[in-house]
PDB file of C-alpha atoms in Angstrom:
ATOM      1  CA  UNK G   1     290.630 -35.838 -13.353  1.00 56.00           C
ATOM      2  CA  UNK G   2     288.054 -35.295 -10.620  1.00 70.00           C
ATOM      3  CA  UNK G   3     289.470 -34.693  -7.153  1.00 79.00           C
ATOM      4  CA  UNK G   4     288.826 -37.907  -5.135  1.00 84.00           C
ATOM      5  CA  UNK G   5     287.542 -35.816  -2.206  1.00 83.00           C
ATOM      6  CA  UNK G   6     284.826 -34.349  -4.413  1.00 80.00           C
ATOM      7  CA  UNK G   7     284.220 -37.652  -6.223  1.00 83.00           C
ATOM      8  CA  UNK G   8     283.505 -39.530  -2.975  1.00 83.00           C
ATOM      9  CA  UNK G   9     282.065 -36.647  -0.966  1.00 83.00           C
ATOM     10  CA  UNK G  10     284.819 -37.077   1.613  1.00 86.00           C
ATOM     11  CA  UNK G  11     285.329 -34.342   4.215  1.00 87.00           C
ATOM     12  CA  UNK G  12     287.690 -36.234   6.538  1.00 87.00           C
ATOM     13  CA  UNK G  13     290.432 -33.638   6.060  1.00 88.00           C
ATOM     14  CA  UNK G  14     288.030 -30.999   7.419  1.00 91.00           C
ATOM     15  CA  UNK G  15     287.589 -32.800  10.751  1.00 91.00           C
ATOM     16  CA  UNK G  16     289.703 -31.319  13.568  1.00 92.00           C
ATOM     17  CA  UNK G  17     291.739 -29.462  10.977  1.00 91.00           C
ATOM     18  CA  UNK G  18     294.923 -27.676  11.951  1.00 92.00           C
ATOM     19  CA  UNK G  19     295.239 -25.967   8.589  1.00 96.00           C
ATOM     20  CA  UNK G  20     297.699 -23.100   8.605  1.00 97.00           C
ATOM     21  CA  UNK G  21     296.795 -19.963   6.686  1.00 98.00           C
ATOM     22  CA  UNK G  22     298.859 -17.569   4.644  1.00 98.00           C
ATOM     23  CA  UNK G  23     297.944 -13.910   4.896  1.00 98.00           C
ATOM     24  CA  UNK G  24     296.879 -14.101   1.236  1.00 98.00           C
ATOM     25  CA  UNK G  25     294.507 -16.974   2.159  1.00 99.00           C
ATOM     26  CA  UNK G  26     292.962 -14.790   4.860  1.00 99.00           C
ATOM     27  CA  UNK G  27     292.602 -11.835   2.480  1.00 98.00           C
ATOM     28  CA  UNK G  28     291.068 -13.995  -0.275  1.00 98.00           C
ATOM     29  CA  UNK G  29     288.526 -15.515   2.134  1.00 99.00           C
ATOM     30  CA  UNK G  30     287.670 -12.110   3.601  1.00 98.00           C
ATOM     31  CA  UNK G  31     286.915 -10.844   0.079  1.00 98.00           C
ATOM     32  CA  UNK G  32     284.118 -13.447  -0.042  1.00 97.00           C
ATOM     33  CA  UNK G  33     282.424 -11.657   2.880  1.00 98.00           C
ATOM     34  CA  UNK G  34     283.664 -13.532   5.953  1.00 98.00           C
ATOM     35  CA  UNK G  35     285.103 -11.601   8.902  1.00 98.00           C
ATOM     36  CA  UNK G  36     288.601 -12.422  10.190  1.00 98.00           C
ATOM     37  CA  UNK G  37     287.312 -13.408  13.642  1.00 98.00           C
ATOM     38  CA  UNK G  38     284.861 -15.871  12.094  1.00 98.00           C
ATOM     39  CA  UNK G  39     287.504 -18.184  10.652  1.00 98.00           C
ATOM     40  CA  UNK G  40     291.004 -17.341  11.976  1.00 98.00           C
ATOM     41  CA  UNK G  41     292.669 -18.515  15.175  1.00 98.00           C
ATOM     42  CA  UNK G  42     296.010 -16.826  15.919  1.00 96.00           C
ATOM     43  CA  UNK G  43     298.083 -19.120  18.117  1.00 95.00           C
ATOM     44  CA  UNK G  44     301.758 -18.456  18.820  1.00 94.00           C
ATOM     45  CA  UNK G  45     302.018 -16.359  15.670  1.00 95.00           C
ATOM     46  CA  UNK G  46     300.516 -19.054  13.434  1.00 97.00           C
ATOM     47  CA  UNK G  47     297.175 -18.402  11.711  1.00 98.00           C
ATOM     48  CA  UNK G  48     294.888 -21.453  11.716  1.00 98.00           C
ATOM     49  CA  UNK G  49     291.478 -22.197  10.255  1.00 98.00           C
ATOM     50  CA  UNK G  50     288.949 -22.245  13.075  1.00 98.00           C
ATOM     51  CA  UNK G  51     287.091 -25.435  14.013  1.00 96.00           C
ATOM     52  CA  UNK G  52     283.498 -25.433  15.220  1.00 96.00           C
ATOM     53  CA  UNK G  53     282.194 -28.625  16.823  1.00 94.00           C
ATOM     54  CA  UNK G  54     285.244 -30.500  15.558  1.00 94.00           C
ATOM     55  CA  UNK G  55     284.880 -29.410  11.932  1.00 95.00           C
ATOM     56  CA  UNK G  56     286.413 -26.662   9.821  1.00 97.00           C
ATOM     57  CA  UNK G  57     284.219 -23.594  10.153  1.00 98.00           C
ATOM     58  CA  UNK G  58     283.674 -23.618   6.372  1.00 97.00           C
ATOM     59  CA  UNK G  59     282.454 -27.199   6.104  1.00 94.00           C
ATOM     60  CA  UNK G  60     278.708 -27.702   6.338  1.00 91.00           C
ATOM     61  CA  UNK G  61     279.064 -31.461   6.887  1.00 84.00           C
ATOM     62  CA  UNK G  62     278.858 -32.247   3.196  1.00 84.00           C
ATOM     63  CA  UNK G  63     281.037 -29.752   1.379  1.00 87.00           C
ATOM     64  CA  UNK G  64     283.362 -26.783   1.659  1.00 92.00           C
ATOM     65  CA  UNK G  65     281.528 -23.464   1.535  1.00 95.00           C
ATOM     66  CA  UNK G  66     284.606 -21.676   0.161  1.00 96.00           C
ATOM     67  CA  UNK G  67     285.939 -24.441  -2.104  1.00 93.00           C
ATOM     68  CA  UNK G  68     286.894 -22.057  -4.935  1.00 95.00           C
ATOM     69  CA  UNK G  69     288.638 -19.768  -2.421  1.00 98.00           C
ATOM     70  CA  UNK G  70     290.017 -22.377  -0.017  1.00 96.00           C
ATOM     71  CA  UNK G  71     293.502 -21.966   1.484  1.00 98.00           C
ATOM     72  CA  UNK G  72     296.564 -23.138  -0.433  1.00 97.00           C
ATOM     73  CA  UNK G  73     297.180 -25.857   2.163  1.00 96.00           C
ATOM     74  CA  UNK G  74     293.702 -27.259   1.501  1.00 95.00           C
ATOM     75  CA  UNK G  75     294.385 -27.186  -2.237  1.00 94.00           C
ATOM     76  CA  UNK G  76     297.566 -29.225  -1.781  1.00 94.00           C
ATOM     77  CA  UNK G  77     296.074 -31.741   0.659  1.00 93.00           C
ATOM     78  CA  UNK G  78     296.612 -34.710   1.129  1.00 94.00           C
ATOM     79  CA  UNK G  79     300.205 -33.686   0.462  1.00 94.00           C
ATOM     80  CA  UNK G  80     301.622 -32.754   3.880  1.00 94.00           C
ATOM     81  CA  UNK G  81     304.919 -32.173   5.623  1.00 92.00           C
ATOM     82  CA  UNK G  82     305.680 -34.836   8.229  1.00 90.00           C
ATOM     83  CA  UNK G  83     307.635 -32.947  10.899  1.00 86.00           C
ATOM     84  CA  UNK G  84     308.720 -36.115  12.702  1.00 90.00           C
ATOM     85  CA  UNK G  85     310.322 -37.611   9.600  1.00 91.00           C
ATOM     86  CA  UNK G  86     311.208 -34.327   7.907  1.00 88.00           C
ATOM     87  CA  UNK G  87     309.610 -35.362   4.615  1.00 90.00           C
ATOM     88  CA  UNK G  88     306.795 -34.370   2.301  1.00 93.00           C
ATOM     89  CA  UNK G  89     304.310 -37.232   2.042  1.00 93.00           C
ATOM     90  CA  UNK G  90     300.659 -38.110   1.511  1.00 94.00           C
ATOM     91  CA  UNK G  91     298.692 -37.860   4.760  1.00 93.00           C
ATOM     92  CA  UNK G  92     298.222 -41.324   6.233  1.00 91.00           C
ATOM     93  CA  UNK G  93     294.748 -40.322   7.461  1.00 90.00           C
ATOM     94  CA  UNK G  94     293.418 -39.587   3.968  1.00 92.00           C
ATOM     95  CA  UNK G  95     291.305 -42.588   2.920  1.00 93.00           C
ATOM     96  CA  UNK G  96     291.826 -41.818  -0.793  1.00 92.00           C
ATOM     97  CA  UNK G  97     295.525 -40.882  -0.755  1.00 91.00           C
ATOM     98  CA  UNK G  98     296.389 -43.666  -3.216  1.00 92.00           C
ATOM     99  CA  UNK G  99     294.210 -41.997  -5.855  1.00 90.00           C
ATOM    100  CA  UNK G 100     296.158 -38.733  -5.819  1.00 90.00           C
ATOM    101  CA  UNK G 101     298.897 -38.163  -8.360  1.00 88.00           C
ATOM    102  CA  UNK G 102     301.613 -35.998  -6.825  1.00 88.00           C
ATOM    103  CA  UNK G 103     303.911 -34.084  -9.127  1.00 92.00           C
ATOM    104  CA  UNK G 104     307.268 -32.483  -8.458  1.00 94.00           C
ATOM    105  CA  UNK G 105     305.498 -29.138  -8.906  1.00 95.00           C
ATOM    106  CA  UNK G 106     303.069 -30.045  -6.095  1.00 94.00           C
ATOM    107  CA  UNK G 107     305.970 -30.895  -3.799  1.00 94.00           C
ATOM    108  CA  UNK G 108     307.672 -27.620  -4.706  1.00 96.00           C
ATOM    109  CA  UNK G 109     304.449 -25.714  -3.957  1.00 96.00           C
ATOM    110  CA  UNK G 110     304.204 -27.333  -0.522  1.00 96.00           C
ATOM    111  CA  UNK G 111     307.849 -26.608   0.249  1.00 95.00           C
ATOM    112  CA  UNK G 112     307.312 -22.985  -0.800  1.00 97.00           C
ATOM    113  CA  UNK G 113     304.136 -22.801   1.314  1.00 97.00           C
ATOM    114  CA  UNK G 114     306.021 -24.004   4.386  1.00 96.00           C
ATOM    115  CA  UNK G 115     308.735 -21.377   3.904  1.00 97.00           C
ATOM    116  CA  UNK G 116     306.151 -18.620   3.413  1.00 98.00           C
ATOM    117  CA  UNK G 117     304.184 -19.669   6.509  1.00 98.00           C
ATOM    118  CA  UNK G 118     307.355 -19.652   8.601  1.00 97.00           C
ATOM    119  CA  UNK G 119     308.406 -16.227   7.284  1.00 98.00           C
ATOM    120  CA  UNK G 120     304.967 -14.699   7.874  1.00 98.00           C
ATOM    121  CA  UNK G 121     304.958 -16.067  11.425  1.00 98.00           C
ATOM    122  CA  UNK G 122     308.441 -14.677  12.041  1.00 97.00           C
ATOM    123  CA  UNK G 123     307.301 -11.234  10.898  1.00 96.00           C
ATOM    124  CA  UNK G 124     304.139 -11.357  13.057  1.00 95.00           C
ATOM    125  CA  UNK G 125     306.238 -12.196  16.115  1.00 93.00           C
ATOM    126  CA  UNK G 126     308.681  -9.362  15.382  1.00 92.00           C
ATOM    127  CA  UNK G 127     305.790  -6.910  14.908  1.00 89.00           C
ATOM    128  CA  UNK G 128     304.235  -8.038  18.184  1.00 82.00           C
ATOM    129  CA  UNK G 129     307.404  -7.288  20.124  1.00 84.00           C
ATOM    130  CA  UNK G 130     308.001  -3.960  18.378  1.00 82.00           C
ATOM    131  CA  UNK G 131     304.683  -2.611  19.671  1.00 67.00           C
TER     132      UNK G 131
END
């Protein structure tokens, strides 16, 4: 099945993104030739994809320049964790969310991603204060 985002040429999820990055995401993207400072924003111990003019730094307005190496969170989108409700759900802002088939494995991957992001942040904060 073709990803609806690719099928319709939709880049809505790349607008004003607040995509969190795992350290392995950062390393994978850096192996493609991009420098850390080009695409990472470190805020309060969280690593985010950088936005330029309201768009993910890797989106050229039509497509993702690192699609094959995109972060795990981008791969799982539109599956998101709704902090207010404390549930995993399809992002209400995704215009094609009804076309996505979400498996238990996808939900497990997102839950695991959240735990890993939190643990990596915790370790970054500890390292910062140990210096």
